[in-house]
mmCIF file of C-alpha atoms (C1' of nucleotides) in Angstrom:
data_model
loop_
_atom_site.group_PDB
_atom_site.id
_atom_site.type_symbol
_atom_site.label_atom_id
_atom_site.label_comp_id
_atom_site.label_asym_id
_atom_site.label_seq_id
_atom_site.Cartn_x
_atom_site.Cartn_y
_atom_site.Cartn_z
ATOM 1 C CA UNK A 16 -7.150 4.596 4.776
ATOM 2 C CA UNK A 17 -10.704 3.150 4.592
ATOM 3 C CA UNK A 18 -11.987 0.834 1.937
ATOM 4 C CA UNK A 19 -14.593 -1.550 1.056
ATOM 5 C CA UNK A 20 -12.259 -4.614 0.509
ATOM 6 C CA UNK A 21 -13.539 -6.261 3.466
ATOM 7 C CA UNK A 22 -17.392 -5.679 2.607
ATOM 8 C CA UNK A 23 -16.837 -6.599 -1.235
ATOM 9 C CA UNK A 24 -14.818 -9.646 -0.355
ATOM 10 C CA UNK A 25 -17.319 -11.138 1.822
ATOM 11 C CA UNK A 26 -20.304 -10.320 -0.818
ATOM 12 C CA UNK A 27 -18.514 -12.787 -3.088
ATOM 13 C CA UNK A 28 -18.054 -15.291 -0.289
ATOM 14 C CA UNK A 29 -14.204 -15.097 -0.119
ATOM 15 C CA UNK A 30 -11.743 -15.890 2.836
ATOM 16 C CA UNK A 31 -8.776 -13.232 3.252
ATOM 17 C CA UNK A 32 -6.772 -16.121 2.065
ATOM 18 C CA UNK A 33 -8.318 -16.877 -1.089
ATOM 19 C CA UNK A 34 -8.840 -13.142 -1.926
ATOM 20 C CA UNK A 35 -4.836 -13.031 -1.688
ATOM 21 C CA UNK A 36 -4.309 -15.976 -3.596
ATOM 22 C CA UNK A 37 -6.499 -14.828 -6.675
ATOM 23 C CA UNK A 38 -4.566 -11.447 -6.662
ATOM 24 C CA UNK A 39 -1.061 -13.109 -5.979
ATOM 25 C CA UNK A 40 -0.447 -11.934 -2.610
ATOM 26 C CA UNK A 41 -0.405 -13.119 1.000
ATOM 27 C CA UNK A 42 -3.555 -13.214 3.175
ATOM 28 C CA UNK A 43 -1.738 -11.141 5.914
ATOM 29 C CA UNK A 44 -1.497 -8.537 3.196
ATOM 30 C CA UNK A 45 -5.305 -8.395 2.808
ATOM 31 C CA UNK A 46 -5.655 -8.460 6.592
ATOM 32 C CA UNK A 47 -3.416 -5.587 7.066
ATOM 33 C CA UNK A 48 -5.356 -3.519 4.172
ATOM 34 C CA UNK A 49 -8.746 -4.376 5.544
ATOM 35 C CA UNK A 50 -7.715 -3.464 9.173
ATOM 36 C CA UNK A 51 -6.059 -0.292 8.056
ATOM 37 C CA UNK A 52 -2.583 -1.286 9.131
ATOM 38 C CA UNK A 53 -1.067 -0.101 5.733
ATOM 39 C CA UNK A 54 -2.314 1.165 2.356
ATOM 40 C CA UNK A 55 -1.751 -1.262 -0.747
ATOM 41 C CA UNK A 56 0.589 -0.220 -3.531
ATOM 42 C CA UNK A 57 -0.985 1.363 -6.484
ATOM 43 C CA UNK A 58 -0.532 -1.861 -8.460
ATOM 44 C CA UNK A 59 -2.402 -3.867 -5.803
ATOM 45 C CA UNK A 60 -5.108 -1.284 -5.335
ATOM 46 C CA UNK A 61 -5.800 -1.282 -9.148
ATOM 47 C CA UNK A 62 -5.917 -5.191 -9.087
ATOM 48 C CA UNK A 63 -8.298 -5.318 -6.113
ATOM 49 C CA UNK A 64 -10.733 -2.669 -7.659
ATOM 50 C CA UNK A 65 -10.481 -4.540 -10.855
ATOM 51 C CA UNK A 66 -11.108 -7.807 -8.990
ATOM 52 C CA UNK A 67 -14.465 -6.415 -7.794
ATOM 53 C CA UNK A 68 -15.183 -4.891 -11.500
ATOM 54 C CA UNK A 69 -14.722 -1.378 -9.714
ATOM 55 C CA UNK A 70 -12.315 1.645 -9.682
ATOM 56 C CA UNK A 71 -9.675 2.608 -7.303
ATOM 57 C CA UNK A 72 -11.715 5.705 -6.462
ATOM 58 C CA UNK A 73 -14.946 3.458 -5.402
ATOM 59 C CA UNK A 74 -13.207 0.963 -3.410
ATOM 60 C CA UNK A 75 -10.605 3.240 -1.613
ATOM 61 C CA UNK A 76 -11.734 6.164 0.335
ATOM 62 C CA UNK A 77 -8.857 8.683 0.383
ATOM 63 C CA UNK A 78 -9.441 11.805 2.110
ATOM 64 C CA UNK A 79 -9.617 15.201 0.096
ATOM 65 C CA UNK A 80 -6.130 16.569 1.215
ATOM 66 C CA UNK B 1 4.366 1.962 -14.979
ATOM 67 C CA UNK B 2 3.242 4.504 -17.767
ATOM 68 C CA UNK B 3 1.280 7.363 -16.805
ATOM 69 C CA UNK B 4 0.186 10.454 -18.586
ATOM 70 C CA UNK B 5 1.461 12.733 -15.853
ATOM 71 C CA UNK B 6 4.241 14.453 -17.992
ATOM 72 C CA UNK B 7 1.679 15.180 -21.006
ATOM 73 C CA UNK B 8 -0.831 16.256 -18.342
ATOM 74 C CA UNK B 9 1.455 18.456 -16.394
ATOM 75 C CA UNK B 10 2.706 20.067 -19.607
ATOM 76 C CA UNK B 11 -0.925 20.635 -20.717
ATOM 77 C CA UNK B 12 -1.384 22.887 -17.938
ATOM 78 C CA UNK B 13 2.072 24.749 -18.092
ATOM 79 C CA UNK B 14 3.522 23.567 -14.886
ATOM 80 C CA UNK B 15 7.057 22.531 -14.071
ATOM 81 C CA UNK B 16 7.610 19.367 -12.321
ATOM 82 C CA UNK B 17 8.724 21.610 -9.158
ATOM 83 C CA UNK B 18 5.355 23.365 -9.371
ATOM 84 C CA UNK B 19 3.526 20.197 -9.629
ATOM 85 C CA UNK B 20 5.427 18.712 -6.862
ATOM 86 C CA UNK B 21 4.669 21.772 -4.584
ATOM 87 C CA UNK B 22 0.972 21.957 -5.417
ATOM 88 C CA UNK B 23 0.664 18.152 -4.262
ATOM 89 C CA UNK B 24 3.007 18.381 -1.466
ATOM 90 C CA UNK B 25 5.709 16.225 -2.668
ATOM 91 C CA UNK B 26 9.551 16.655 -4.043
ATOM 92 C CA UNK B 27 10.301 17.538 -7.642
ATOM 93 C CA UNK B 28 12.524 14.598 -7.644
ATOM 94 C CA UNK B 29 9.157 12.463 -6.924
ATOM 95 C CA UNK B 30 7.317 13.924 -9.840
ATOM 96 C CA UNK B 31 10.374 13.505 -12.053
ATOM 97 C CA UNK B 32 10.907 9.648 -10.940
ATOM 98 C CA UNK B 33 7.148 9.102 -11.610
ATOM 99 C CA UNK B 34 7.151 10.556 -15.134
ATOM 100 C CA UNK B 35 10.462 9.020 -16.011
ATOM 101 C CA UNK B 36 9.167 5.516 -14.624
ATOM 102 C CA UNK B 37 11.912 5.076 -12.251
ATOM 103 C CA UNK B 38 9.124 4.187 -9.748
ATOM 104 C CA UNK B 39 5.357 4.005 -9.102
ATOM 105 C CA UNK B 40 3.878 6.546 -6.830
ATOM 106 C CA UNK B 41 2.155 5.494 -3.632
ATOM 107 C CA UNK B 42 -1.843 5.047 -3.758
ATOM 108 C CA UNK B 43 -2.465 8.176 -2.040
ATOM 109 C CA UNK B 44 -0.101 10.143 -4.233
ATOM 110 C CA UNK B 45 -1.647 8.385 -7.357
ATOM 111 C CA UNK B 46 -5.088 9.430 -6.356
ATOM 112 C CA UNK B 47 -3.883 13.037 -5.611
ATOM 113 C CA UNK B 48 -2.565 13.153 -8.963
ATOM 114 C CA UNK B 49 -5.545 12.051 -10.719
ATOM 115 C CA UNK B 50 -7.765 14.559 -8.936
ATOM 116 C CA UNK B 51 -5.335 17.247 -9.637
ATOM 117 C CA UNK B 52 -5.911 16.509 -13.260
ATOM 118 C CA UNK B 53 -9.638 16.017 -12.841
ATOM 119 C CA UNK B 54 -9.471 12.602 -13.928
ATOM 120 C CA UNK B 55 -9.269 9.207 -12.424
ATOM 121 C CA UNK B 56 -6.328 6.652 -11.463
ATOM 122 C CA UNK B 57 -7.211 4.062 -14.011
ATOM 123 C CA UNK B 58 -7.331 6.999 -16.674
ATOM 124 C CA UNK B 59 -3.822 8.433 -15.693
ATOM 125 C CA UNK B 60 -1.950 5.356 -14.876
ATOM 126 C CA UNK B 61 -1.914 2.460 -17.364
ATOM 127 C CA UNK B 62 -1.310 -0.703 -15.258
ATOM 128 C CA UNK B 63 -0.713 -4.160 -17.296
ATOM 129 C CA UNK B 64 -3.808 -6.472 -16.869
ATOM 130 C CA UNK B 65 -2.043 -8.952 -14.884
ATOM 131 C "C1'" DT C 20 28.331 35.681 -21.854
ATOM 132 C "C1'" DC C 21 25.916 35.475 -17.752
ATOM 133 C "C1'" DC C 22 22.185 34.107 -15.178
ATOM 134 C "C1'" DA C 23 17.590 31.721 -14.206
ATOM 135 C "C1'" DT C 24 14.584 27.880 -15.095
ATOM 136 C "C1'" DA C 25 14.084 23.034 -16.004
ATOM 137 C "C1'" DT C 26 15.115 18.383 -16.128
ATOM 138 C "C1'" DG C 27 17.586 13.995 -15.135
ATOM 139 C "C1'" DA C 28 20.016 11.460 -11.883
ATOM 140 C "C1'" DC C 29 22.473 9.770 -7.958
ATOM 141 C "C1'" DA C 30 23.197 8.833 -2.641
ATOM 142 C "C1'" DA C 31 22.099 8.442 2.154
ATOM 143 C "C1'" DG C 32 18.496 7.699 5.366
ATOM 144 C "C1'" DC C 33 13.819 6.923 6.727
ATOM 145 C "C1'" DC C 34 9.556 4.668 6.573
ATOM 146 C "C1'" DT C 35 6.297 1.678 4.617
ATOM 147 C "C1'" DG C 36 4.343 -2.443 1.693
ATOM 148 C "C1'" DC C 37 4.880 -7.280 1.300
ATOM 149 C "C1'" DT C 38 6.878 -11.791 2.775
ATOM 150 C "C1'" DT C 39 7.552 -16.058 5.416
ATOM 151 C "C1'" DT C 40 7.113 -17.998 9.735
ATOM 152 C "C1'" DA C 41 4.650 -18.261 13.735
ATOM 153 C "C1'" DC C 42 1.337 -17.965 17.787
ATOM 154 C "C1'" DA C 43 -3.425 -17.060 19.565
ATOM 155 C "C1'" DG C 44 -8.496 -16.450 19.448
ATOM 156 C "C1'" DT C 45 -12.885 -17.305 17.501
ATOM 157 C "C1'" DC C 46 -16.438 -20.173 15.268
ATOM 158 C "C1'" DG C 47 -19.142 -24.248 13.751
ATOM 159 C "C1'" DC C 48 -19.084 -29.116 13.411
ATOM 160 C "C1'" DT C 49 -18.979 -33.808 14.849
ATOM 161 C "C1'" DA D 20 -13.682 -32.117 23.986
ATOM 162 C "C1'" DG D 21 -11.383 -32.066 19.495
ATOM 163 C "C1'" DC D 22 -10.807 -30.406 14.797
ATOM 164 C "C1'" DG D 23 -10.532 -27.259 10.604
ATOM 165 C "C1'" DA D 24 -11.262 -22.865 8.603
ATOM 166 C "C1'" DC D 25 -10.896 -17.901 9.444
ATOM 167 C "C1'" DT D 26 -8.891 -13.874 11.411
ATOM 168 C "C1'" DG D 27 -5.441 -10.819 13.765
ATOM 169 C "C1'" DT D 28 -1.182 -9.814 14.865
ATOM 170 C "C1'" DA D 29 3.889 -9.665 15.476
ATOM 171 C "C1'" DA D 30 8.835 -10.296 14.178
ATOM 172 C "C1'" DA D 31 12.594 -10.146 10.755
ATOM 173 C "C1'" DG D 32 13.846 -9.298 6.214
ATOM 174 C "C1'" DC D 33 13.975 -7.238 1.625
ATOM 175 C "C1'" DA D 34 12.508 -3.861 -1.792
ATOM 176 C "C1'" DG D 35 10.538 0.409 -2.928
ATOM 177 C "C1'" DG D 36 8.562 5.130 -1.970
ATOM 178 C "C1'" DC D 37 9.872 9.764 -0.584
ATOM 179 C "C1'" DT D 38 12.971 13.215 1.344
ATOM 180 C "C1'" DT D 39 17.067 16.433 1.274
ATOM 181 C "C1'" DG D 40 21.516 17.740 -0.873
ATOM 182 C "C1'" DT D 41 23.954 17.751 -4.765
ATOM 183 C "C1'" DC D 42 25.808 17.720 -9.607
ATOM 184 C "C1'" DA D 43 25.107 17.930 -14.359
ATOM 185 C "C1'" DT D 44 23.219 19.262 -18.620
ATOM 186 C "C1'" DA D 45 20.177 22.073 -21.584
ATOM 187 C "C1'" DT D 46 17.442 26.040 -22.964
ATOM 188 C "C1'" DG D 47 16.018 30.952 -23.275
ATOM 189 C "C1'" DG D 48 16.420 35.833 -22.027
ATOM 190 C "C1'" DA D 49 18.893 40.040 -20.817
#
DNA sequence: TCCATATGACAAGCCTGCTTTACAGTCGCT
DNA sequence: AGCGACTGTAAAGCAGGCTTGTCATATGGA
């Protein structure tokens, strides 16, 4: 899955570790999401979107079908 | 997690099995989400929201923190 | 009454999300 | 060269999402 996490994180000048800490997950989890190794859970996706003052649909790009 | 899946599904007159079939998941999965036994994956949540022509944030209610 | 449809729930099994620990590579600075 | 911060990835382990199969219950119609 593609996401805007990396771009948005860098835009606010945070490291993967700092973002993870802000959301209560490990830096490896942020890294895995950014590198597309796995998709976040629904709860984490919503938290990430909220953190960037956006929506799940805007931050995560999920194929039509 | 609370969701509007049941209400929205009934509003369009579908059974759990029919909704599951429309989205490519089993009826047990729809049932588990409606009864709150577990949260859907991000991908399934987005598909459900799209199906109801809505957004993840509107269909699924996730606590602030 | 009998049958079909719908729902709720459980179990086993598989795959994935997330954790901690750990190692390696890059970069900038001194 | 050495150091610190950042990133990428891997392994082991646990929790949770989803499947198929199955059983039980309720409801409405012929």
